[in-house]
Short mmCIF file of N, CA, C and O in Angstrom, two decimals:
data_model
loop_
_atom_site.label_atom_id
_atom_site.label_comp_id
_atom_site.label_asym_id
_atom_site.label_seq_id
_atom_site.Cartn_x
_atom_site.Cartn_y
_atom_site.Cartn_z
N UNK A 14 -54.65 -12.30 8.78
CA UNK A 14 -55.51 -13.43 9.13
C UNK A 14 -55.75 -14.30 7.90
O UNK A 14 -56.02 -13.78 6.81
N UNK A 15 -55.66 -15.63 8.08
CA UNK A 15 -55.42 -16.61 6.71
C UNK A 15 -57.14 -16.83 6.96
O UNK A 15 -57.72 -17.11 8.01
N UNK A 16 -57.76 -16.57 5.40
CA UNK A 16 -58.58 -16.80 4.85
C UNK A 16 -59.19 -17.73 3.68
O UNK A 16 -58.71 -17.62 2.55
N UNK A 17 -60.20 -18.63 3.92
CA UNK A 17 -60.50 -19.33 2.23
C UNK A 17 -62.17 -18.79 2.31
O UNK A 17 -62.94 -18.49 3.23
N UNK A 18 -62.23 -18.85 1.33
CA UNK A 18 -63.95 -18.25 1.51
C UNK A 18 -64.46 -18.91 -0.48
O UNK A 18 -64.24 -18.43 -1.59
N UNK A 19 -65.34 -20.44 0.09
CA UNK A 19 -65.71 -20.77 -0.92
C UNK A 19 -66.57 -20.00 -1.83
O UNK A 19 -67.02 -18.89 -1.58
N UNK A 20 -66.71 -20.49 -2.61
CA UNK A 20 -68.47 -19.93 -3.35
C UNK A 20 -68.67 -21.10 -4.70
O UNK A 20 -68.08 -22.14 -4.98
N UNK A 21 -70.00 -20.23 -5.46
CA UNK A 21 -69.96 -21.58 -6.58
C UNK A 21 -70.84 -22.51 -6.51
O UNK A 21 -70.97 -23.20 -7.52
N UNK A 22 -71.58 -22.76 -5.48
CA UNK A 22 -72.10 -24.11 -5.16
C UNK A 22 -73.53 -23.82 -5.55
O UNK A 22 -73.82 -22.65 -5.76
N UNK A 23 -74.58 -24.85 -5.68
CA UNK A 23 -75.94 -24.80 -6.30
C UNK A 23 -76.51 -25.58 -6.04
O UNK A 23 -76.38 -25.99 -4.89
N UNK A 24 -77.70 -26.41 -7.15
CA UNK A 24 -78.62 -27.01 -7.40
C UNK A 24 -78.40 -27.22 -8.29
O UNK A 24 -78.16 -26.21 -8.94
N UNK A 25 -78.30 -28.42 -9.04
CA UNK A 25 -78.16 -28.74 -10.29
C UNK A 25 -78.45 -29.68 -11.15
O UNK A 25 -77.72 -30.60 -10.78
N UNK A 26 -79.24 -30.19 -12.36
CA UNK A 26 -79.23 -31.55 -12.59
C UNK A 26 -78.21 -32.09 -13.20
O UNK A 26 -77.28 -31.52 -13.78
N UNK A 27 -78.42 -33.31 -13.03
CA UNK A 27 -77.19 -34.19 -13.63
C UNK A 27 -77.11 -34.25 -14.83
O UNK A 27 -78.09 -34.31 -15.57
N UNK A 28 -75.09 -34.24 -15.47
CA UNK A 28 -74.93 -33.94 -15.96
C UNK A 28 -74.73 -32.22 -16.66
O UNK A 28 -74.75 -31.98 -17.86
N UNK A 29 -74.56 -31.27 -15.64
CA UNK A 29 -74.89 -29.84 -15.64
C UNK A 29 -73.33 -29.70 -15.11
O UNK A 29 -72.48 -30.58 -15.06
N UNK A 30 -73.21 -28.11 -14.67
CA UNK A 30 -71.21 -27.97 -14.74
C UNK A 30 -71.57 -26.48 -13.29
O UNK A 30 -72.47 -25.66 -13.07
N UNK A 31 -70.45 -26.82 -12.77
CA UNK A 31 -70.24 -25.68 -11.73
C UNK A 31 -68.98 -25.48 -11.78
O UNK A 31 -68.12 -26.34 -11.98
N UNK A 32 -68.81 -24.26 -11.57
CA UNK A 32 -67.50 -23.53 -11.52
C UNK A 32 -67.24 -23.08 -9.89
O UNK A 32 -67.51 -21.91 -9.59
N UNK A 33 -66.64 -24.13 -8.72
CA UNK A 33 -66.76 -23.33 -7.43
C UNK A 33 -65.45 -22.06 -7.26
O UNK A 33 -64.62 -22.01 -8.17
N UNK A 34 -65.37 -21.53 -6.63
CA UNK A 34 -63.93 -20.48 -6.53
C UNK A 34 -63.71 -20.37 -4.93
O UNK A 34 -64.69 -20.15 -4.21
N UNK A 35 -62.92 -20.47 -4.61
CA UNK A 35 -62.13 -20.24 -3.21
C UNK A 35 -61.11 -19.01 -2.98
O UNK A 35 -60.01 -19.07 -3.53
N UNK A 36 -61.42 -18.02 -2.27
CA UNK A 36 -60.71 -17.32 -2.56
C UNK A 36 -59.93 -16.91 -1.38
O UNK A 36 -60.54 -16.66 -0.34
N UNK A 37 -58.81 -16.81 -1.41
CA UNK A 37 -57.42 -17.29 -0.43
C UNK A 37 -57.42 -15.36 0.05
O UNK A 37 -57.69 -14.48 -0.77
N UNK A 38 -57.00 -15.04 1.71
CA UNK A 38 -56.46 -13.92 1.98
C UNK A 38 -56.03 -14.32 2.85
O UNK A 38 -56.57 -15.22 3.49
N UNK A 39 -54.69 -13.66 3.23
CA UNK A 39 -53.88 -13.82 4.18
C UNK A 39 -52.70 -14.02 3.53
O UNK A 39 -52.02 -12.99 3.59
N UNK A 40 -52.27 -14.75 3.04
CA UNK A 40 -51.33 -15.30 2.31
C UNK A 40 -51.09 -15.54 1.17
O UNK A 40 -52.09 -15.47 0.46
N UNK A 41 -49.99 -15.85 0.57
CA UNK A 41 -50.03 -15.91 -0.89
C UNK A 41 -49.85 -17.61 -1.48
O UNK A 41 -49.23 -18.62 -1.14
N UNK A 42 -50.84 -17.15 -2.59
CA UNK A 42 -51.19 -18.69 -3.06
C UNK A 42 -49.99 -19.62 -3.78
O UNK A 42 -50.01 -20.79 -4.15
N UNK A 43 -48.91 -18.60 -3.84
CA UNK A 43 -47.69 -19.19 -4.94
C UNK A 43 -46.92 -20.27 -3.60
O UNK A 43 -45.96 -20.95 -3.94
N UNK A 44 -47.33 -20.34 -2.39
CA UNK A 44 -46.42 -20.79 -1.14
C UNK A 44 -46.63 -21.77 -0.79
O UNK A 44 -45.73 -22.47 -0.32
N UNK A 45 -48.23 -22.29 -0.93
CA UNK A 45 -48.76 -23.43 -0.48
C UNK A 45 -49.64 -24.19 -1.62
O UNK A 45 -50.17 -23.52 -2.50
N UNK A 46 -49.79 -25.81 -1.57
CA UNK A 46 -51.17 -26.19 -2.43
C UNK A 46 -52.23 -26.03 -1.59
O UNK A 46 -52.31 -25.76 -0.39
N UNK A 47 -53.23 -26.29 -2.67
CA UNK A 47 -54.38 -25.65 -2.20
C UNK A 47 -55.46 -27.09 -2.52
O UNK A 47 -55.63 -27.54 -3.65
N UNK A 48 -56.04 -27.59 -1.44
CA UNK A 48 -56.89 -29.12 -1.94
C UNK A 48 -58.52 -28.31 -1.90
O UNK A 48 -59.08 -27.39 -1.32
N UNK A 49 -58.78 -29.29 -2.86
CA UNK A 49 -60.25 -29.40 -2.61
C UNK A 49 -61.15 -30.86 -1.96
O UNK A 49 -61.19 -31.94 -2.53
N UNK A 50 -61.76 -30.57 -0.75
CA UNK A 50 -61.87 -32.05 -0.56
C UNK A 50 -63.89 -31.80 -0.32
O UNK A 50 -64.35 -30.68 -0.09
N UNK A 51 -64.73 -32.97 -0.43
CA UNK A 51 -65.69 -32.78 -0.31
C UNK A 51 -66.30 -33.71 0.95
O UNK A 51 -65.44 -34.48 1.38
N UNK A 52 -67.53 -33.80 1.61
CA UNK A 52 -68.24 -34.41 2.68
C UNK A 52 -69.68 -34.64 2.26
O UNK A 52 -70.53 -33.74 2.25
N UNK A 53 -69.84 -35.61 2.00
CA UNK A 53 -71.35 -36.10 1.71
C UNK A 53 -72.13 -36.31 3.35
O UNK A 53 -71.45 -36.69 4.30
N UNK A 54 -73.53 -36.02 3.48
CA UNK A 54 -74.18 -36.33 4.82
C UNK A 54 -73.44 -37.93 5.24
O UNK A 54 -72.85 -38.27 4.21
N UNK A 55 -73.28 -38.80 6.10
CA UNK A 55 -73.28 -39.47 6.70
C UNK A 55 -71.75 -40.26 6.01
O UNK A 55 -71.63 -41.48 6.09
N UNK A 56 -70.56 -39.31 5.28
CA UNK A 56 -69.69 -39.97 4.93
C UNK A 56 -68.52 -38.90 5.34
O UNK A 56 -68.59 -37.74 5.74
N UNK A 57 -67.51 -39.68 5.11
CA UNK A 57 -66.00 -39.01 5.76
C UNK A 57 -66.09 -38.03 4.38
O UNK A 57 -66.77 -38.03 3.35
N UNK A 58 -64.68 -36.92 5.17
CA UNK A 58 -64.55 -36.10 4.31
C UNK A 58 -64.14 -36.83 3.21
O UNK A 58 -64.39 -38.02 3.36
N UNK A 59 -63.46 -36.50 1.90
CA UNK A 59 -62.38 -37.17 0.96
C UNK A 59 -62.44 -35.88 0.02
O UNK A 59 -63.28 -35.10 -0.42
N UNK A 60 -60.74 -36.16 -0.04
CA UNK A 60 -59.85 -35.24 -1.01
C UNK A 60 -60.49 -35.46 -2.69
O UNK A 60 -61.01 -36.49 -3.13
N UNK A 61 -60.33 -34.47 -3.26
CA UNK A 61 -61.49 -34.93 -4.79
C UNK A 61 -60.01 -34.12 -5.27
O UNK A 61 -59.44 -34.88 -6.06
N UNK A 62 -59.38 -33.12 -5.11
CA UNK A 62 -58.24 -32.54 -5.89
C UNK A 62 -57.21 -31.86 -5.60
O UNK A 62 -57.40 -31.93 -4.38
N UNK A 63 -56.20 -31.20 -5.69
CA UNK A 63 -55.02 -30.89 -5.20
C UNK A 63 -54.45 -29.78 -6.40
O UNK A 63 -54.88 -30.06 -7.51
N UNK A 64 -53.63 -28.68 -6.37
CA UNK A 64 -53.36 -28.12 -6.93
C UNK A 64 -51.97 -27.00 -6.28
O UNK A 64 -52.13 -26.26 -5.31
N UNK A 65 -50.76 -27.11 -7.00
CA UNK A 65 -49.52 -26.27 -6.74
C UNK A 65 -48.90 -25.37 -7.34
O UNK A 65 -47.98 -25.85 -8.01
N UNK A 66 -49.02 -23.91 -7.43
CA UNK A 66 -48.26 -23.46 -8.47
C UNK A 66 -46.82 -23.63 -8.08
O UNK A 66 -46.26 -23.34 -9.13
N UNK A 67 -46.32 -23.79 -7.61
CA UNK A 67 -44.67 -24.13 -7.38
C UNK A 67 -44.10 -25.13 -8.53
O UNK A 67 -42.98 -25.02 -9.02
N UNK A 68 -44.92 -25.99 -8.83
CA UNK A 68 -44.28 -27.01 -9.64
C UNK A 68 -45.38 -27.16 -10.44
O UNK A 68 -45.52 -28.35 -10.74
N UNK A 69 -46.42 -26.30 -11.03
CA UNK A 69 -47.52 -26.99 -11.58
C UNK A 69 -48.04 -27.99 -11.95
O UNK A 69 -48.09 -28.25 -13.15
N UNK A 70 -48.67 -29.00 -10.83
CA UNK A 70 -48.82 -29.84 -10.49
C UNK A 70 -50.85 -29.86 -10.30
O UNK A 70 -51.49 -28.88 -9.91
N UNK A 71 -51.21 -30.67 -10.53
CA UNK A 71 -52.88 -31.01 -9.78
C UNK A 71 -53.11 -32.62 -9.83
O UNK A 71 -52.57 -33.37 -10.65
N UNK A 72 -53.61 -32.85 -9.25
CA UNK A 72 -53.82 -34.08 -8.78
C UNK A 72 -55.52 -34.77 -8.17
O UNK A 72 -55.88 -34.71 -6.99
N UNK A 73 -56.08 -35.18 -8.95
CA UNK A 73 -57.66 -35.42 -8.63
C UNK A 73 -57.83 -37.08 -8.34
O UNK A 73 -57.10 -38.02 -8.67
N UNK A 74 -59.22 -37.05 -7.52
CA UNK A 74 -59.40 -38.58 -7.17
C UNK A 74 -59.95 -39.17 -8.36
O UNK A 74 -60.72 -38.51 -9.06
N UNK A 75 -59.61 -40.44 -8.69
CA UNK A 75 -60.23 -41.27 -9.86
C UNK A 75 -61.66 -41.19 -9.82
O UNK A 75 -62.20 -41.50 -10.88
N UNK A 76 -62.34 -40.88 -8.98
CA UNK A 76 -63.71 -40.71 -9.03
C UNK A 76 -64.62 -39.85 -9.99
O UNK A 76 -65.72 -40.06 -10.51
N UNK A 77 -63.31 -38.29 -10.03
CA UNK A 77 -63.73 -37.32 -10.80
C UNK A 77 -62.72 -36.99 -11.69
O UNK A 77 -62.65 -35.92 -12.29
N UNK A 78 -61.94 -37.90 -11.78
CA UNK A 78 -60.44 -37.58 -13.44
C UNK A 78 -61.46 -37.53 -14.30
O UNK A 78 -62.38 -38.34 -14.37
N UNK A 79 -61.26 -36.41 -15.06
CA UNK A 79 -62.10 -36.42 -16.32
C UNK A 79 -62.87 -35.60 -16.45
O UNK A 79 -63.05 -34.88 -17.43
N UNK A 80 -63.54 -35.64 -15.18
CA UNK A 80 -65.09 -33.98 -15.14
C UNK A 80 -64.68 -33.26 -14.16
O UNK A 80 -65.21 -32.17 -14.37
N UNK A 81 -63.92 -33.17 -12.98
CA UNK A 81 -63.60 -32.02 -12.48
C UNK A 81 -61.89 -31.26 -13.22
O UNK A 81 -61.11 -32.01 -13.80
N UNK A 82 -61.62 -29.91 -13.07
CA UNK A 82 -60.91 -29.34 -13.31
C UNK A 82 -60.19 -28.72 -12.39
O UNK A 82 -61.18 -28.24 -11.84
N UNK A 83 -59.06 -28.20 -11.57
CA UNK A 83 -58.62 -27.53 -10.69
C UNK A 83 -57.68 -26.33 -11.38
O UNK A 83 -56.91 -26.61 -12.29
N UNK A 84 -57.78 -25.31 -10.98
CA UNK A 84 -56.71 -24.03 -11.64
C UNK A 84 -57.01 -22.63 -10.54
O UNK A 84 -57.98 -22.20 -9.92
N UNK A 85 -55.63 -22.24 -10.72
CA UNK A 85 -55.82 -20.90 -9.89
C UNK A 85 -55.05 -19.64 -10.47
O UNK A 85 -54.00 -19.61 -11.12
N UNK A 86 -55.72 -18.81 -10.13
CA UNK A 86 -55.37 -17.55 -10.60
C UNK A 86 -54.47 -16.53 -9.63
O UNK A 86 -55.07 -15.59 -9.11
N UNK A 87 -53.04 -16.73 -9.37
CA UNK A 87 -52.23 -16.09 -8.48
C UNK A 87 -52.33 -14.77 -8.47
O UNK A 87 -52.12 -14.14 -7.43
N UNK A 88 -52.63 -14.23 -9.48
CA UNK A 88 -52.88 -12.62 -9.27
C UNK A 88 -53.93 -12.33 -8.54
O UNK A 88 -53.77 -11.31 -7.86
N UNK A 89 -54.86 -12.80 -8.44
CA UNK A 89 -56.26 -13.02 -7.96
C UNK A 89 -56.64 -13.66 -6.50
O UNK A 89 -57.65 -13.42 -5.84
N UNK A 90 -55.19 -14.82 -6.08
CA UNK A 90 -55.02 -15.45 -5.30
C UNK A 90 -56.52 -16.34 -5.14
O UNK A 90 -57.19 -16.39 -4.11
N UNK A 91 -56.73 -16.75 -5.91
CA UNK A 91 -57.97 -17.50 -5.97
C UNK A 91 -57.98 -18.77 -7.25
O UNK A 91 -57.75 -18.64 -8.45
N UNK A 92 -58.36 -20.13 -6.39
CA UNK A 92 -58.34 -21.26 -6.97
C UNK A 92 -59.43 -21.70 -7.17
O UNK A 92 -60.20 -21.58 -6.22
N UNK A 93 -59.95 -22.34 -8.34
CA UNK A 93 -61.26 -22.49 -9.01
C UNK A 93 -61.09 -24.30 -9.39
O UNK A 93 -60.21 -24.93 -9.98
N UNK A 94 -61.84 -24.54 -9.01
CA UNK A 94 -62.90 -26.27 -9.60
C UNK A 94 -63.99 -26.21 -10.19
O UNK A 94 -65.13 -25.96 -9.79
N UNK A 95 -63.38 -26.57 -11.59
CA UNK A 95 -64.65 -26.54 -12.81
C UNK A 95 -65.23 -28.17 -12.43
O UNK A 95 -64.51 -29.15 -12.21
N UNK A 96 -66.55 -28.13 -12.43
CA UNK A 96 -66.80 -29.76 -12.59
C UNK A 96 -68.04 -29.66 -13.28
O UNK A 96 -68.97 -28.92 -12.96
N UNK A 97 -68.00 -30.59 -14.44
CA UNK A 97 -68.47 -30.89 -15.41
C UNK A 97 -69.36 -32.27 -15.20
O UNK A 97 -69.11 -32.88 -14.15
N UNK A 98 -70.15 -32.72 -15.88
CA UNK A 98 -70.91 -33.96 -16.17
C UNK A 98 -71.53 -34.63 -14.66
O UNK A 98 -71.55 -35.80 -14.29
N UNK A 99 -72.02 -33.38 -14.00
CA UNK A 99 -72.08 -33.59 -12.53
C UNK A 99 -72.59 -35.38 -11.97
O UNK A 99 -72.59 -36.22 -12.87
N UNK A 100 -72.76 -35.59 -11.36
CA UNK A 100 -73.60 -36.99 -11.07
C UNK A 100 -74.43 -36.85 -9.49
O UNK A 100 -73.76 -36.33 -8.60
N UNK A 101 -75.36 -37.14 -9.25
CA UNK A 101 -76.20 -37.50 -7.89
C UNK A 101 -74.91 -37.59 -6.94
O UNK A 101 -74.66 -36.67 -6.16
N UNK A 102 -74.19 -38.59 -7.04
CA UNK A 102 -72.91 -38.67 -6.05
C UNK A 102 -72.07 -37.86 -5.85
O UNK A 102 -71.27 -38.21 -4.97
N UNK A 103 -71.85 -36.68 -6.40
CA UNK A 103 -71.44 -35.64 -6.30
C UNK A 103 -71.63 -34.84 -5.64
O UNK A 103 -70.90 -33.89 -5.32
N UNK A 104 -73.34 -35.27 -5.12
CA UNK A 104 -73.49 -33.83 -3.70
C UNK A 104 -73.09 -33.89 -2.58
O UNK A 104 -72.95 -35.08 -2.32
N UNK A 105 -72.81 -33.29 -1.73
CA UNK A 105 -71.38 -32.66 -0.65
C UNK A 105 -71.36 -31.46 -0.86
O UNK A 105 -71.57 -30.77 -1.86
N UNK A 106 -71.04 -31.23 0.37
CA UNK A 106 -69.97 -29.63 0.91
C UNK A 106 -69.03 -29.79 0.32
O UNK A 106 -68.75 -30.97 0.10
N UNK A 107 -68.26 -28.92 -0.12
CA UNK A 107 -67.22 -29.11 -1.01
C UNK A 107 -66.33 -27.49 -0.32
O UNK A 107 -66.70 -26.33 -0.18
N UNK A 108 -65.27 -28.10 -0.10
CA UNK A 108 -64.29 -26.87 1.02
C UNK A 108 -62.86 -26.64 0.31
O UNK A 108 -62.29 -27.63 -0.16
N UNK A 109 -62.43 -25.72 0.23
CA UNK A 109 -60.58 -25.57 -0.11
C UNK A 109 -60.03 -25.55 1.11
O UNK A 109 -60.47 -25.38 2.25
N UNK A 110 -58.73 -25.81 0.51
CA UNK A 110 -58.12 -25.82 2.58
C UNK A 110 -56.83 -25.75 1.84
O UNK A 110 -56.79 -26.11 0.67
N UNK A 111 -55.86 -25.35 2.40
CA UNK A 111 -54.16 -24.80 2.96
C UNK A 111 -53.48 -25.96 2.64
O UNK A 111 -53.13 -26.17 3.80
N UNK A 112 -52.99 -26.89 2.02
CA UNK A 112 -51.99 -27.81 2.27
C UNK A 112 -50.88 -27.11 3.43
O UNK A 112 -50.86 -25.88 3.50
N UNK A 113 -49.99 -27.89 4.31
CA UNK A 113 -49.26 -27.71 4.87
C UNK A 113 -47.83 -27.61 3.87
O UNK A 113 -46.89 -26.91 4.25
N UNK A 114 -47.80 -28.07 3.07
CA UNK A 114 -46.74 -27.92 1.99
C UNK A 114 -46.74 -26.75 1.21
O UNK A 114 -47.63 -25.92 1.35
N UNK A 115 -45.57 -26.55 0.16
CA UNK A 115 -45.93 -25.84 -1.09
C UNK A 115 -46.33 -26.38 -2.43
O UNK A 115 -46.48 -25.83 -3.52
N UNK A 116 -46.49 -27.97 -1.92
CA UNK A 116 -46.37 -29.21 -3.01
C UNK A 116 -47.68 -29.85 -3.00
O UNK A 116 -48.22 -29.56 -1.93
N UNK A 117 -48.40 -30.57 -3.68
CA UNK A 117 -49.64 -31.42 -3.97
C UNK A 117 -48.83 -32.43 -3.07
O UNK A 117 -49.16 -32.66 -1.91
N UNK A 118 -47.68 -33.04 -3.71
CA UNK A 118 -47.08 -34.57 -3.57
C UNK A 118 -48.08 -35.75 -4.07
O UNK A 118 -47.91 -36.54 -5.00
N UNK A 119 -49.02 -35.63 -3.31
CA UNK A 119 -50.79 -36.92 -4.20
C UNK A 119 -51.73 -35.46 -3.45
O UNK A 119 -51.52 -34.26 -3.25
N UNK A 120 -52.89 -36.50 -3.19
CA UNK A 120 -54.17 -35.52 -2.65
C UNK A 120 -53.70 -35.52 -1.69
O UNK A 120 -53.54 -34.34 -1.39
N UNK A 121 -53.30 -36.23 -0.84
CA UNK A 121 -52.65 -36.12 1.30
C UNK A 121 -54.32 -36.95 1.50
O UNK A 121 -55.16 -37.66 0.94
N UNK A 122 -53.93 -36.08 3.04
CA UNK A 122 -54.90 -36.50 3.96
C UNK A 122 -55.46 -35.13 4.71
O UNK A 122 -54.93 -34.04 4.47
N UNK A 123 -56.52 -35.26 5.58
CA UNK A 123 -57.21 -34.14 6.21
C UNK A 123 -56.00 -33.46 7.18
O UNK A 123 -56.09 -32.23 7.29
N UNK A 124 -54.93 -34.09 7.86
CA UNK A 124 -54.17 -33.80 8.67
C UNK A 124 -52.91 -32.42 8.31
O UNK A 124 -52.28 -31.49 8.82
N UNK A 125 -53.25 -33.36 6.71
CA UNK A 125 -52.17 -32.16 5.82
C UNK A 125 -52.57 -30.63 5.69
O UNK A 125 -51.71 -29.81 5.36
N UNK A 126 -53.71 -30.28 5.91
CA UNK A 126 -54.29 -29.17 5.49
C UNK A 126 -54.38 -28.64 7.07
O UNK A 126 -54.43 -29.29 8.11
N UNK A 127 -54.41 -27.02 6.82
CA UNK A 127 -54.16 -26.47 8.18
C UNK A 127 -55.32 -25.34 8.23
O UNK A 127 -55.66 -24.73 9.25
N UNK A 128 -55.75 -25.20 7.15
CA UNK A 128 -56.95 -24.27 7.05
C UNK A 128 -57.71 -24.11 6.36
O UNK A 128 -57.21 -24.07 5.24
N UNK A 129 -59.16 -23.92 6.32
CA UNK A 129 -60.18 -24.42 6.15
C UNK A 129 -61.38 -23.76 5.54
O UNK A 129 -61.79 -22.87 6.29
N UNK A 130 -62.09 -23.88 4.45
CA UNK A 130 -62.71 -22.18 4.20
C UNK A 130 -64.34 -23.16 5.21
O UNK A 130 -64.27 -24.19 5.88
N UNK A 131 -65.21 -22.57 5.01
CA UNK A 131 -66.71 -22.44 5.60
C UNK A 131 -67.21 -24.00 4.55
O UNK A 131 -67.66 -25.03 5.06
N UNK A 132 -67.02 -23.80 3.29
CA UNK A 132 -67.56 -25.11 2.47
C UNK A 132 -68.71 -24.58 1.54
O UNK A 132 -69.43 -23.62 1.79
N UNK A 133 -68.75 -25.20 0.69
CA UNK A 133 -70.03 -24.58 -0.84
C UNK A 133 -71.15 -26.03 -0.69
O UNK A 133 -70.85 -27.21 -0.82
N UNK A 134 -72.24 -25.54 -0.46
CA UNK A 134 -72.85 -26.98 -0.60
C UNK A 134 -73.48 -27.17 -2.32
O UNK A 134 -74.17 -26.34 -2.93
N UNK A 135 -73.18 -27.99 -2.63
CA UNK A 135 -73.48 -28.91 -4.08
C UNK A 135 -74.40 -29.93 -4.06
O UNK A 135 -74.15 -30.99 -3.49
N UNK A 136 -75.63 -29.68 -4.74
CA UNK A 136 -76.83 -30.15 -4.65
C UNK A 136 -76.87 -30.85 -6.28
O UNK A 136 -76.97 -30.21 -7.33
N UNK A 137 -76.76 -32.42 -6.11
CA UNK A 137 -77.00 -33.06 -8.26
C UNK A 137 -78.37 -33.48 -8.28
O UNK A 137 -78.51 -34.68 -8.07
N UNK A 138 -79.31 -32.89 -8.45
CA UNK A 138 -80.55 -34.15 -8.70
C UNK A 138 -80.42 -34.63 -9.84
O UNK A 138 -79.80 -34.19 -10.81
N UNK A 139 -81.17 -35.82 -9.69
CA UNK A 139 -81.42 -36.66 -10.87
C UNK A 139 -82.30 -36.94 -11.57
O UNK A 139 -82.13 -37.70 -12.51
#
């Protein structure tokens, strides 16, 4: 049974750092990328990062180039988003999900991803 099961998520003030982790069962992480996308209350989802070990590849939205981080640990089968220099706009559910590929290619779209963990909620005050 294919599994993501976030964690990581908090309360935090701005400018403060979270480390979320997603951790993949079912399958192995060397096969597929693995996105991170987030959902603010009353806004669409959107892709924030992307990550492949096949071609080591990651790929983040210009929003967060710079303070978020994406990396995964294949032995572990578990992919981690460091984000740094948090901001108010930053809070969202924040979910890993399955690319349908084994490739980033860019971030995709919601359509690309086939599975879905529960989501970490991320709280920035200011």
């Amino acid at each position: 049974q294919v599994q993501l099961v976030e964690s990581g998520g908090g309360l935090v003030q701005s400018g403060g750092s979270l480390r979320l982790s997603c951790a993949a069962s079912g399958f192995i992480l060397d096969d597929y990328a693995i996105g991170w996308f987030r959902q603010a209350p009353g806004k669409e989802r959107e892709a924030v990062s992307c990550i492949s070990s096949s071609d080591d590849s990651a790929y983040y939205a210009d929003s967060v180039k710079g303070r978020f981080t994406v990396s995964a640990d294949n032995a572990k089968n578990t992919v981690y988003l460091q984000i740094n220099s948090l901001k108010p706009e930053d809070t969202a559910i924040y979910y890993c999900t399955r690319k349908i590929y084994d490739r980033c290619y860019a971030l995709g779209y919601v359509y690309e991803y086939d599975k879905w963990g529960q989501g970490t909620q991320v709280t920035v005050s200011s």
